[in-house]
mmCIF file of N, CA and C in Angstrom:
data_model
loop_
_atom_site.group_PDB
_atom_site.id
_atom_site.type_symbol
_atom_site.label_atom_id
_atom_site.label_comp_id
_atom_site.label_asym_id
_atom_site.label_seq_id
_atom_site.Cartn_x
_atom_site.Cartn_y
_atom_site.Cartn_z
ATOM 1 N N MET A 1 -24.338 -43.236 -21.706
ATOM 2 C CA MET A 1 -25.698 -43.343 -21.184
ATOM 3 C C MET A 1 -26.683 -43.411 -22.354
ATOM 4 N N GLU A 2 -27.674 -44.253 -22.204
ATOM 5 C CA GLU A 2 -28.682 -44.482 -23.235
ATOM 6 C C GLU A 2 -29.652 -43.302 -23.342
ATOM 7 N N ASP A 3 -30.116 -43.023 -24.549
ATOM 8 C CA ASP A 3 -31.091 -41.956 -24.783
ATOM 9 C C ASP A 3 -32.475 -42.447 -24.355
ATOM 10 N N ALA A 4 -32.987 -41.904 -23.272
ATOM 11 C CA ALA A 4 -34.280 -42.341 -22.725
ATOM 12 C C ALA A 4 -35.435 -42.136 -23.693
ATOM 13 N N THR A 5 -35.290 -41.188 -24.615
ATOM 14 C CA THR A 5 -36.377 -40.920 -25.569
ATOM 15 C C THR A 5 -36.521 -42.035 -26.606
ATOM 16 N N GLN A 6 -35.544 -42.962 -26.616
ATOM 17 C CA GLN A 6 -35.619 -44.095 -27.542
ATOM 18 C C GLN A 6 -36.229 -45.332 -26.893
ATOM 19 N N ARG A 7 -36.552 -45.235 -25.623
ATOM 20 C CA ARG A 7 -37.140 -46.372 -24.899
ATOM 21 C C ARG A 7 -38.625 -46.506 -25.239
ATOM 22 N N LEU A 8 -39.108 -47.742 -25.198
ATOM 23 C CA LEU A 8 -40.505 -48.017 -25.525
ATOM 24 C C LEU A 8 -41.460 -47.278 -24.591
ATOM 25 N N GLY A 9 -41.169 -47.293 -23.305
ATOM 26 C CA GLY A 9 -42.039 -46.623 -22.338
ATOM 27 C C GLY A 9 -42.188 -45.141 -22.625
ATOM 28 N N TYR A 10 -41.084 -44.506 -22.994
ATOM 29 C CA TYR A 10 -41.131 -43.080 -23.339
ATOM 30 C C TYR A 10 -42.022 -42.864 -24.553
ATOM 31 N N ARG A 11 -41.872 -43.707 -25.557
ATOM 32 C CA ARG A 11 -42.661 -43.557 -26.785
ATOM 33 C C ARG A 11 -44.148 -43.784 -26.529
ATOM 34 N N VAL A 12 -44.467 -44.751 -25.700
ATOM 35 C CA VAL A 12 -45.878 -45.001 -25.366
ATOM 36 C C VAL A 12 -46.441 -43.809 -24.601
ATOM 37 N N LYS A 13 -45.682 -43.296 -23.649
ATOM 38 C CA LYS A 13 -46.129 -42.130 -22.874
ATOM 39 C C LYS A 13 -46.288 -40.905 -23.769
ATOM 40 N N ARG A 14 -45.391 -40.713 -24.708
ATOM 41 C CA ARG A 14 -45.478 -39.584 -25.649
ATOM 42 C C ARG A 14 -46.749 -39.689 -26.487
ATOM 43 N N ALA A 15 -47.048 -40.886 -26.986
ATOM 44 C CA ALA A 15 -48.274 -41.088 -27.769
ATOM 45 C C ALA A 15 -49.506 -40.851 -26.904
ATOM 46 N N ALA A 16 -49.482 -41.342 -25.658
ATOM 47 C CA ALA A 16 -50.620 -41.145 -24.752
ATOM 48 C C ALA A 16 -50.817 -39.664 -24.431
ATOM 49 N N ALA A 17 -49.729 -38.939 -24.245
ATOM 50 C CA ALA A 17 -49.835 -37.508 -23.955
ATOM 51 C C ALA A 17 -50.379 -36.746 -25.163
ATOM 52 N N ALA A 18 -49.957 -37.129 -26.364
ATOM 53 C CA ALA A 18 -50.466 -36.480 -27.572
ATOM 54 C C ALA A 18 -51.962 -36.761 -27.727
ATOM 55 N N LEU A 19 -52.354 -37.997 -27.470
ATOM 56 C CA LEU A 19 -53.772 -38.356 -27.538
ATOM 57 C C LEU A 19 -54.572 -37.569 -26.514
ATOM 58 N N ARG A 20 -54.077 -37.497 -25.297
ATOM 59 C CA ARG A 20 -54.787 -36.769 -24.236
ATOM 60 C C ARG A 20 -54.955 -35.297 -24.607
ATOM 61 N N GLY A 21 -53.924 -34.686 -25.147
ATOM 62 C CA GLY A 21 -54.018 -33.285 -25.564
ATOM 63 C C GLY A 21 -55.060 -33.083 -26.652
ATOM 64 N N ALA A 22 -55.074 -33.975 -27.625
ATOM 65 C CA ALA A 22 -56.061 -33.878 -28.707
ATOM 66 C C ALA A 22 -57.471 -34.078 -28.173
ATOM 67 N N LEU A 23 -57.648 -35.015 -27.243
ATOM 68 C CA LEU A 23 -58.972 -35.235 -26.646
ATOM 69 C C LEU A 23 -59.400 -34.038 -25.808
ATOM 70 N N ASP A 24 -58.468 -33.480 -25.043
ATOM 71 C CA ASP A 24 -58.788 -32.291 -24.241
ATOM 72 C C ASP A 24 -59.309 -31.169 -25.133
ATOM 73 N N ARG A 25 -58.614 -30.929 -26.241
ATOM 74 C CA ARG A 25 -59.029 -29.867 -27.168
ATOM 75 C C ARG A 25 -60.399 -30.173 -27.785
ATOM 76 N N ALA A 26 -60.608 -31.406 -28.205
ATOM 77 C CA ALA A 26 -61.873 -31.785 -28.845
ATOM 78 C C ALA A 26 -63.046 -31.696 -27.866
ATOM 79 N N LEU A 27 -62.819 -32.093 -26.624
ATOM 80 C CA LEU A 27 -63.901 -32.115 -25.640
ATOM 81 C C LEU A 27 -64.198 -30.745 -25.048
ATOM 82 N N ARG A 28 -63.230 -29.844 -25.113
ATOM 83 C CA ARG A 28 -63.435 -28.489 -24.600
ATOM 84 C C ARG A 28 -64.644 -27.836 -25.277
ATOM 85 N N GLU A 29 -64.835 -28.109 -26.564
ATOM 86 C CA GLU A 29 -65.979 -27.573 -27.304
ATOM 87 C C GLU A 29 -67.320 -28.056 -26.743
ATOM 88 N N HIS A 30 -67.281 -29.183 -26.055
ATOM 89 C CA HIS A 30 -68.495 -29.790 -25.509
ATOM 90 C C HIS A 30 -68.585 -29.613 -23.990
ATOM 91 N N ASP A 31 -67.707 -28.771 -23.457
ATOM 92 C CA ASP A 31 -67.663 -28.483 -22.026
ATOM 93 C C ASP A 31 -67.522 -29.757 -21.194
ATOM 94 N N LEU A 32 -66.625 -30.644 -21.644
ATOM 95 C CA LEU A 32 -66.345 -31.891 -20.937
ATOM 96 C C LEU A 32 -64.842 -32.088 -20.818
ATOM 97 N N THR A 33 -64.443 -32.795 -19.764
ATOM 98 C CA THR A 33 -63.065 -33.246 -19.622
ATOM 99 C C THR A 33 -62.996 -34.695 -20.088
ATOM 100 N N VAL A 34 -61.790 -35.203 -20.265
ATOM 101 C CA VAL A 34 -61.630 -36.597 -20.675
ATOM 102 C C VAL A 34 -62.247 -37.549 -19.648
ATOM 103 N N PRO A 35 -61.989 -37.388 -18.343
ATOM 104 C CA PRO A 35 -62.634 -38.289 -17.381
ATOM 105 C C PRO A 35 -64.166 -38.172 -17.386
ATOM 106 N N GLN A 36 -64.692 -36.976 -17.577
ATOM 107 C CA GLN A 36 -66.149 -36.818 -17.648
ATOM 108 C C GLN A 36 -66.711 -37.548 -18.860
ATOM 109 N N TYR A 37 -66.066 -37.370 -20.009
ATOM 110 C CA TYR A 37 -66.519 -38.058 -21.208
ATOM 111 C C TYR A 37 -66.459 -39.573 -21.015
ATOM 112 N N ALA A 38 -65.346 -40.078 -20.490
ATOM 113 C CA ALA A 38 -65.197 -41.518 -20.275
ATOM 114 C C ALA A 38 -66.284 -42.040 -19.342
ATOM 115 N N CYS A 39 -66.599 -41.268 -18.327
ATOM 116 C CA CYS A 39 -67.655 -41.640 -17.382
ATOM 117 C C CYS A 39 -69.013 -41.724 -18.094
ATOM 118 N N LEU A 40 -69.316 -40.730 -18.911
ATOM 119 C CA LEU A 40 -70.580 -40.745 -19.652
ATOM 120 C C LEU A 40 -70.642 -41.938 -20.600
ATOM 121 N N GLU A 41 -69.540 -42.253 -21.268
ATOM 122 C CA GLU A 41 -69.503 -43.422 -22.165
ATOM 123 C C GLU A 41 -69.791 -44.707 -21.390
ATOM 124 N N LEU A 42 -69.140 -44.864 -20.243
ATOM 125 C CA LEU A 42 -69.367 -46.079 -19.447
ATOM 126 C C LEU A 42 -70.808 -46.170 -18.971
ATOM 127 N N LEU A 43 -71.366 -45.059 -18.540
ATOM 128 C CA LEU A 43 -72.754 -45.074 -18.059
ATOM 129 C C LEU A 43 -73.742 -45.326 -19.193
ATOM 130 N N ASP A 44 -73.387 -44.937 -20.396
ATOM 131 C CA ASP A 44 -74.237 -45.241 -21.544
ATOM 132 C C ASP A 44 -74.229 -46.743 -21.815
ATOM 133 N N GLN A 45 -73.073 -47.368 -21.661
ATOM 134 C CA GLN A 45 -72.936 -48.802 -21.913
ATOM 135 C C GLN A 45 -73.460 -49.651 -20.755
ATOM 136 N N ARG A 46 -73.245 -49.163 -19.528
ATOM 137 C CA ARG A 46 -73.619 -49.941 -18.340
ATOM 138 C C ARG A 46 -74.225 -49.018 -17.284
ATOM 139 N N PRO A 47 -75.487 -48.643 -17.450
ATOM 140 C CA PRO A 47 -76.139 -47.748 -16.477
ATOM 141 C C PRO A 47 -76.091 -48.330 -15.067
ATOM 142 N N GLY A 48 -75.961 -47.438 -14.099
ATOM 143 C CA GLY A 48 -76.015 -47.859 -12.705
ATOM 144 C C GLY A 48 -74.684 -48.225 -12.089
ATOM 145 N N LEU A 49 -73.591 -47.959 -12.782
ATOM 146 C CA LEU A 49 -72.280 -48.258 -12.210
ATOM 147 C C LEU A 49 -72.033 -47.397 -10.977
ATOM 148 N N SER A 50 -71.248 -47.934 -10.065
ATOM 149 C CA SER A 50 -70.891 -47.215 -8.841
ATOM 150 C C SER A 50 -69.657 -46.347 -9.077
ATOM 151 N N ASN A 51 -69.357 -45.506 -8.109
ATOM 152 C CA ASN A 51 -68.164 -44.672 -8.136
ATOM 153 C C ASN A 51 -66.913 -45.524 -8.349
ATOM 154 N N ALA A 52 -66.778 -46.603 -7.583
ATOM 155 C CA ALA A 52 -65.590 -47.454 -7.678
ATOM 156 C C ALA A 52 -65.480 -48.095 -9.057
ATOM 157 N N GLU A 53 -66.584 -48.573 -9.594
ATOM 158 C CA GLU A 53 -66.566 -49.193 -10.926
ATOM 159 C C GLU A 53 -66.201 -48.164 -12.001
ATOM 160 N N LEU A 54 -66.750 -46.969 -11.879
ATOM 161 C CA LEU A 54 -66.438 -45.909 -12.841
ATOM 162 C C LEU A 54 -64.982 -45.484 -12.737
ATOM 163 N N ALA A 55 -64.461 -45.409 -11.520
ATOM 164 C CA ALA A 55 -63.055 -45.038 -11.330
ATOM 165 C C ALA A 55 -62.146 -46.055 -12.018
ATOM 166 N N ARG A 56 -62.419 -47.335 -11.815
ATOM 167 C CA ARG A 56 -61.604 -48.369 -12.467
ATOM 168 C C ARG A 56 -61.705 -48.265 -13.989
ATOM 169 N N GLY A 57 -62.898 -48.058 -14.499
ATOM 170 C CA GLY A 57 -63.117 -48.021 -15.934
ATOM 171 C C GLY A 57 -62.570 -46.791 -16.629
ATOM 172 N N THR A 58 -62.327 -45.720 -15.877
ATOM 173 C CA THR A 58 -61.819 -44.484 -16.476
ATOM 174 C C THR A 58 -60.382 -44.181 -16.063
ATOM 175 N N PHE A 59 -59.780 -45.085 -15.307
ATOM 176 C CA PHE A 59 -58.373 -44.971 -14.914
ATOM 177 C C PHE A 59 -58.099 -43.759 -14.031
ATOM 178 N N VAL A 60 -59.017 -43.458 -13.122
ATOM 179 C CA VAL A 60 -58.791 -42.398 -12.135
ATOM 180 C C VAL A 60 -59.032 -42.978 -10.744
ATOM 181 N N THR A 61 -58.625 -42.244 -9.724
ATOM 182 C CA THR A 61 -58.850 -42.698 -8.354
ATOM 183 C C THR A 61 -60.319 -42.518 -7.979
ATOM 184 N N ARG A 62 -60.735 -43.187 -6.924
ATOM 185 C CA ARG A 62 -62.115 -43.014 -6.431
ATOM 186 C C ARG A 62 -62.371 -41.568 -6.026
ATOM 187 N N GLN A 63 -61.373 -40.962 -5.401
ATOM 188 C CA GLN A 63 -61.527 -39.569 -4.980
ATOM 189 C C GLN A 63 -61.738 -38.664 -6.188
ATOM 190 N N SER A 64 -60.951 -38.883 -7.236
ATOM 191 C CA SER A 64 -61.119 -38.091 -8.456
ATOM 192 C C SER A 64 -62.477 -38.351 -9.087
ATOM 193 N N MET A 65 -62.916 -39.604 -9.067
ATOM 194 C CA MET A 65 -64.217 -39.924 -9.655
ATOM 195 C C MET A 65 -65.336 -39.251 -8.872
ATOM 196 N N ASN A 66 -65.194 -39.127 -7.567
ATOM 197 C CA ASN A 66 -66.197 -38.393 -6.777
ATOM 198 C C ASN A 66 -66.350 -36.974 -7.306
ATOM 199 N N THR A 67 -65.226 -36.334 -7.580
ATOM 200 C CA THR A 67 -65.248 -34.971 -8.120
ATOM 201 C C THR A 67 -65.892 -34.943 -9.500
ATOM 202 N N VAL A 68 -65.534 -35.903 -10.350
ATOM 203 C CA VAL A 68 -66.116 -35.986 -11.695
ATOM 204 C C VAL A 68 -67.629 -36.161 -11.601
ATOM 205 N N LEU A 69 -68.075 -37.074 -10.758
ATOM 206 C CA LEU A 69 -69.510 -37.346 -10.633
ATOM 207 C C LEU A 69 -70.274 -36.145 -10.081
ATOM 208 N N ARG A 70 -69.678 -35.469 -9.113
ATOM 209 C CA ARG A 70 -70.331 -34.265 -8.574
ATOM 210 C C ARG A 70 -70.513 -33.212 -9.671
ATOM 211 N N GLY A 71 -69.464 -33.016 -10.468
ATOM 212 C CA GLY A 71 -69.537 -32.046 -11.559
ATOM 213 C C GLY A 71 -70.586 -32.427 -12.595
ATOM 214 N N LEU A 72 -70.637 -33.702 -12.952
ATOM 215 C CA LEU A 72 -71.636 -34.167 -13.928
ATOM 216 C C LEU A 72 -73.050 -34.041 -13.371
ATOM 217 N N GLN A 73 -73.184 -34.332 -12.088
ATOM 218 C CA GLN A 73 -74.506 -34.215 -11.446
ATOM 219 C C GLN A 73 -74.931 -32.746 -11.351
ATOM 220 N N ASP A 74 -74.021 -31.882 -10.955
ATOM 221 C CA ASP A 74 -74.327 -30.453 -10.854
ATOM 222 C C ASP A 74 -74.687 -29.855 -12.218
ATOM 223 N N SER A 75 -74.135 -30.435 -13.286
ATOM 224 C CA SER A 75 -74.424 -29.963 -14.643
ATOM 225 C C SER A 75 -75.688 -30.595 -15.219
ATOM 226 N N GLY A 76 -76.312 -31.496 -14.467
ATOM 227 C CA GLY A 76 -77.538 -32.142 -14.932
ATOM 228 C C GLY A 76 -77.315 -33.247 -15.946
ATOM 229 N N LEU A 77 -76.083 -33.786 -16.017
ATOM 230 C CA LEU A 77 -75.777 -34.816 -17.005
ATOM 231 C C LEU A 77 -75.970 -36.230 -16.478
ATOM 232 N N ILE A 78 -75.944 -36.394 -15.159
ATOM 233 C CA ILE A 78 -76.205 -37.693 -14.541
ATOM 234 C C ILE A 78 -77.091 -37.495 -13.318
ATOM 235 N N THR A 79 -77.669 -38.595 -12.869
ATOM 236 C CA THR A 79 -78.403 -38.601 -11.604
ATOM 237 C C THR A 79 -77.823 -39.701 -10.724
ATOM 238 N N ARG A 80 -77.869 -39.465 -9.428
ATOM 239 C CA ARG A 80 -77.502 -40.466 -8.420
ATOM 240 C C ARG A 80 -78.443 -40.272 -7.252
ATOM 241 N N PRO A 81 -78.811 -41.355 -6.585
ATOM 242 C CA PRO A 81 -79.681 -41.200 -5.417
ATOM 243 C C PRO A 81 -78.953 -40.485 -4.283
ATOM 244 N N ALA A 82 -79.713 -39.856 -3.419
ATOM 245 C CA ALA A 82 -79.121 -39.154 -2.276
ATOM 246 C C ALA A 82 -78.527 -40.131 -1.272
ATOM 247 N N ALA A 83 -79.119 -41.324 -1.179
ATOM 248 C CA ALA A 83 -78.640 -42.343 -0.245
ATOM 249 C C ALA A 83 -78.680 -43.700 -0.937
ATOM 250 N N ALA A 84 -77.814 -44.592 -0.503
ATOM 251 C CA ALA A 84 -77.739 -45.930 -1.091
ATOM 252 C C ALA A 84 -78.856 -46.815 -0.545
ATOM 253 N N ASP A 85 -79.397 -47.668 -1.427
ATOM 254 C CA ASP A 85 -80.403 -48.647 -0.995
ATOM 255 C C ASP A 85 -79.779 -49.660 -0.055
ATOM 256 N N HIS A 86 -78.580 -50.083 -0.386
ATOM 257 C CA HIS A 86 -77.826 -51.015 0.460
ATOM 258 C C HIS A 86 -76.350 -50.740 0.249
ATOM 259 N N GLY A 87 -75.566 -50.968 1.271
ATOM 260 C CA GLY A 87 -74.136 -50.668 1.169
ATOM 261 C C GLY A 87 -73.897 -49.171 1.056
ATOM 262 N N ARG A 88 -72.828 -48.819 0.318
ATOM 263 C CA ARG A 88 -72.488 -47.408 0.175
ATOM 264 C C ARG A 88 -72.533 -46.930 -1.269
ATOM 265 N N ALA A 89 -72.744 -47.848 -2.211
ATOM 266 C CA ALA A 89 -72.703 -47.487 -3.625
ATOM 267 C C ALA A 89 -73.903 -46.647 -4.024
ATOM 268 N N LEU A 90 -73.636 -45.581 -4.774
ATOM 269 C CA LEU A 90 -74.685 -44.728 -5.321
ATOM 270 C C LEU A 90 -74.663 -44.892 -6.842
ATOM 271 N N PRO A 91 -75.541 -45.735 -7.385
ATOM 272 C CA PRO A 91 -75.514 -45.980 -8.828
ATOM 273 C C PRO A 91 -75.832 -44.717 -9.625
ATOM 274 N N ALA A 92 -75.070 -44.506 -10.678
ATOM 275 C CA ALA A 92 -75.230 -43.311 -11.514
ATOM 276 C C ALA A 92 -75.924 -43.679 -12.820
ATOM 277 N N HIS A 93 -76.703 -42.729 -13.337
ATOM 278 C CA HIS A 93 -77.423 -42.910 -14.601
ATOM 279 C C HIS A 93 -77.348 -41.622 -15.412
ATOM 280 N N LEU A 94 -77.273 -41.774 -16.729
ATOM 281 C CA LEU A 94 -77.314 -40.604 -17.609
ATOM 282 C C LEU A 94 -78.700 -39.977 -17.588
ATOM 283 N N THR A 95 -78.751 -38.671 -17.665
ATOM 284 C CA THR A 95 -80.014 -37.969 -17.894
ATOM 285 C C THR A 95 -80.161 -37.803 -19.408
ATOM 286 N N GLU A 96 -81.293 -37.333 -19.852
ATOM 287 C CA GLU A 96 -81.459 -37.055 -21.288
ATOM 288 C C GLU A 96 -80.460 -35.993 -21.741
ATOM 289 N N GLN A 97 -80.239 -34.994 -20.898
ATOM 290 C CA GLN A 97 -79.249 -33.966 -21.222
ATOM 291 C C GLN A 97 -77.858 -34.586 -21.326
ATOM 292 N N GLY A 98 -77.551 -35.520 -20.424
ATOM 293 C CA GLY A 98 -76.264 -36.205 -20.467
ATOM 294 C C GLY A 98 -76.106 -37.031 -21.723
ATOM 295 N N ARG A 99 -77.165 -37.697 -22.139
ATOM 296 C CA ARG A 99 -77.125 -38.497 -23.357
ATOM 297 C C ARG A 99 -76.908 -37.606 -24.588
ATOM 298 N N ARG A 100 -77.572 -36.453 -24.620
ATOM 299 C CA ARG A 100 -77.388 -35.526 -25.736
ATOM 300 C C ARG A 100 -75.955 -34.988 -25.776
ATOM 301 N N ARG A 101 -75.406 -34.637 -24.602
ATOM 302 C CA ARG A 101 -74.026 -34.125 -24.549
ATOM 303 C C ARG A 101 -73.048 -35.213 -25.002
ATOM 304 N N LEU A 102 -73.266 -36.427 -24.543
ATOM 305 C CA LEU A 102 -72.412 -37.544 -24.946
ATOM 306 C C LEU A 102 -72.488 -37.752 -26.454
ATOM 307 N N ASP A 103 -73.676 -37.779 -26.999
ATOM 308 C CA ASP A 103 -73.826 -37.978 -28.439
ATOM 309 C C ASP A 103 -73.111 -36.888 -29.232
ATOM 310 N N ALA A 104 -73.188 -35.662 -28.776
ATOM 311 C CA ALA A 104 -72.530 -34.553 -29.466
ATOM 312 C C ALA A 104 -71.010 -34.674 -29.377
ATOM 313 N N ALA A 105 -70.502 -35.075 -28.236
ATOM 314 C CA ALA A 105 -69.055 -35.174 -28.031
ATOM 315 C C ALA A 105 -68.461 -36.412 -28.686
ATOM 316 N N ARG A 106 -69.239 -37.443 -28.811
ATOM 317 C CA ARG A 106 -68.743 -38.724 -29.322
ATOM 318 C C ARG A 106 -68.099 -38.572 -30.707
ATOM 319 N N SER A 107 -68.713 -37.819 -31.604
ATOM 320 C CA SER A 107 -68.144 -37.700 -32.947
ATOM 321 C C SER A 107 -66.781 -37.005 -32.905
ATOM 322 N N ALA A 108 -66.609 -36.052 -32.014
ATOM 323 C CA ALA A 108 -65.315 -35.377 -31.880
ATOM 324 C C ALA A 108 -64.254 -36.349 -31.367
ATOM 325 N N VAL A 109 -64.618 -37.167 -30.401
ATOM 326 C CA VAL A 109 -63.678 -38.148 -29.844
ATOM 327 C C VAL A 109 -63.337 -39.208 -30.887
ATOM 328 N N TYR A 110 -64.338 -39.678 -31.608
ATOM 329 C CA TYR A 110 -64.089 -40.691 -32.639
ATOM 330 C C TYR A 110 -63.201 -40.134 -33.749
ATOM 331 N N ALA A 111 -63.333 -38.851 -34.054
ATOM 332 C CA ALA A 111 -62.481 -38.235 -35.068
ATOM 333 C C ALA A 111 -61.024 -38.226 -34.611
ATOM 334 N N VAL A 112 -60.790 -37.956 -33.324
ATOM 335 C CA VAL A 112 -59.424 -38.001 -32.780
ATOM 336 C C VAL A 112 -58.885 -39.424 -32.873
ATOM 337 N N ASP A 113 -59.693 -40.391 -32.477
ATOM 338 C CA ASP A 113 -59.285 -41.789 -32.542
ATOM 339 C C ASP A 113 -58.967 -42.197 -33.982
ATOM 340 N N GLN A 114 -59.792 -41.754 -34.920
ATOM 341 C CA GLN A 114 -59.566 -42.104 -36.318
ATOM 342 C C GLN A 114 -58.270 -41.489 -36.834
ATOM 343 N N ARG A 115 -57.979 -40.272 -36.408
ATOM 344 C CA ARG A 115 -56.728 -39.618 -36.819
ATOM 345 C C ARG A 115 -55.522 -40.429 -36.347
ATOM 346 N N MET A 116 -55.594 -40.941 -35.122
ATOM 347 C CA MET A 116 -54.517 -41.755 -34.589
ATOM 348 C C MET A 116 -54.439 -43.078 -35.357
ATOM 349 N N THR A 117 -55.589 -43.694 -35.604
ATOM 350 C CA THR A 117 -55.629 -44.963 -36.326
ATOM 351 C C THR A 117 -55.080 -44.809 -37.740
ATOM 352 N N ASP A 118 -55.413 -43.699 -38.386
ATOM 353 C CA ASP A 118 -54.950 -43.459 -39.751
ATOM 354 C C ASP A 118 -53.431 -43.317 -39.838
ATOM 355 N N ALA A 119 -52.780 -43.028 -38.729
ATOM 356 C CA ALA A 119 -51.318 -42.890 -38.720
ATOM 357 C C ALA A 119 -50.614 -44.248 -38.755
ATOM 358 N N VAL A 120 -51.375 -45.332 -38.577
ATOM 359 C CA VAL A 120 -50.810 -46.679 -38.579
ATOM 360 C C VAL A 120 -51.164 -47.349 -39.905
ATOM 361 N N PRO A 121 -50.181 -47.898 -40.590
ATOM 362 C CA PRO A 121 -50.502 -48.607 -41.829
ATOM 363 C C PRO A 121 -51.536 -49.715 -41.553
ATOM 364 N N PRO A 122 -52.569 -49.810 -42.367
ATOM 365 C CA PRO A 122 -53.656 -50.766 -42.113
ATOM 366 C C PRO A 122 -53.188 -52.204 -41.905
ATOM 367 N N GLU A 123 -52.160 -52.603 -42.629
ATOM 368 C CA GLU A 123 -51.688 -53.985 -42.499
ATOM 369 C C GLU A 123 -50.964 -54.233 -41.176
ATOM 370 N N ARG A 124 -50.646 -53.179 -40.423
ATOM 371 C CA ARG A 124 -49.960 -53.326 -39.135
ATOM 372 C C ARG A 124 -50.871 -53.089 -37.944
ATOM 373 N N LEU A 125 -52.091 -52.601 -38.177
ATOM 374 C CA LEU A 125 -52.962 -52.210 -37.071
ATOM 375 C C LEU A 125 -53.306 -53.367 -36.138
ATOM 376 N N ALA A 126 -53.693 -54.515 -36.669
ATOM 377 C CA ALA A 126 -54.066 -55.651 -35.812
ATOM 378 C C ALA A 126 -52.901 -56.071 -34.924
ATOM 379 N N ASP A 127 -51.683 -56.098 -35.485
ATOM 380 C CA ASP A 127 -50.505 -56.461 -34.688
ATOM 381 C C ASP A 127 -50.222 -55.423 -33.612
ATOM 382 N N LEU A 128 -50.362 -54.140 -33.950
ATOM 383 C CA LEU A 128 -50.137 -53.087 -32.965
ATOM 384 C C LEU A 128 -51.123 -53.216 -31.806
ATOM 385 N N LEU A 129 -52.385 -53.428 -32.110
ATOM 386 C CA LEU A 129 -53.391 -53.581 -31.052
ATOM 387 C C LEU A 129 -53.085 -54.787 -30.170
ATOM 388 N N ALA A 130 -52.685 -55.883 -30.783
ATOM 389 C CA ALA A 130 -52.328 -57.075 -30.008
ATOM 390 C C ALA A 130 -51.099 -56.802 -29.134
ATOM 391 N N ASP A 131 -50.114 -56.091 -29.677
ATOM 392 C CA ASP A 131 -48.925 -55.742 -28.892
ATOM 393 C C ASP A 131 -49.283 -54.861 -27.700
ATOM 394 N N LEU A 132 -50.148 -53.883 -27.920
ATOM 395 C CA LEU A 132 -50.569 -53.008 -26.816
ATOM 396 C C LEU A 132 -51.292 -53.809 -25.738
ATOM 397 N N ASP A 133 -52.135 -54.739 -26.138
ATOM 398 C CA ASP A 133 -52.819 -55.603 -25.160
ATOM 399 C C ASP A 133 -51.818 -56.440 -24.371
ATOM 400 N N ARG A 134 -50.792 -56.985 -25.055
ATOM 401 C CA ARG A 134 -49.779 -57.774 -24.352
ATOM 402 C C ARG A 134 -48.971 -56.902 -23.379
ATOM 403 N N MET A 135 -48.678 -55.661 -23.780
ATOM 404 C CA MET A 135 -47.935 -54.771 -22.889
ATOM 405 C C MET A 135 -48.733 -54.498 -21.621
ATOM 406 N N ALA A 136 -50.024 -54.220 -21.772
ATOM 407 C CA ALA A 136 -50.860 -53.977 -20.599
ATOM 408 C C ALA A 136 -50.944 -55.227 -19.723
ATOM 409 N N ALA A 137 -51.088 -56.377 -20.347
ATOM 410 C CA ALA A 137 -51.216 -57.634 -19.602
ATOM 411 C C ALA A 137 -49.926 -57.947 -18.832
ATOM 412 N N ALA A 138 -48.792 -57.485 -19.310
ATOM 413 C CA ALA A 138 -47.522 -57.751 -18.634
ATOM 414 C C ALA A 138 -47.508 -57.161 -17.226
ATOM 415 N N PHE A 139 -48.346 -56.160 -16.963
ATOM 416 C CA PHE A 139 -48.387 -55.519 -15.652
ATOM 417 C C PHE A 139 -49.580 -55.970 -14.819
ATOM 418 N N GLU A 140 -50.406 -56.832 -15.364
ATOM 419 C CA GLU A 140 -51.594 -57.296 -14.650
ATOM 420 C C GLU A 140 -51.353 -58.623 -13.934
ATOM 421 N N ARG A 141 -50.142 -59.095 -14.003
ATOM 422 C CA ARG A 141 -49.831 -60.392 -13.390
ATOM 423 C C ARG A 141 -49.530 -60.270 -11.949
#
């Protein structure tokens, strides 16, 4: 029987789990979870995204994103209208407090990302990124 720990999928999952653990630790100092941070980043880039758009962009379910958004709203980091203007979407926006929290957490997250990037020889980084994109695309067909 083949050693499953030598399979590519196992190695990718191991790297993702290590990254998630490092991000969890870094964000704990800023009283944020990884999905909360990802949500704040997306709202900084594209204000007014809906629950469904944020869920897709942060790789969580809509139900989970509802919980994330409620927590961010209760903490004063985002605002959403009480009712939708049309349809069911409630566009979310960062508050000034949310922007400050994001700015403070961003350097911690970037430091984790840089640590991971530094583990790859510079001459191989572009190929690794292209390979990761191809792996993801293999499942989008």
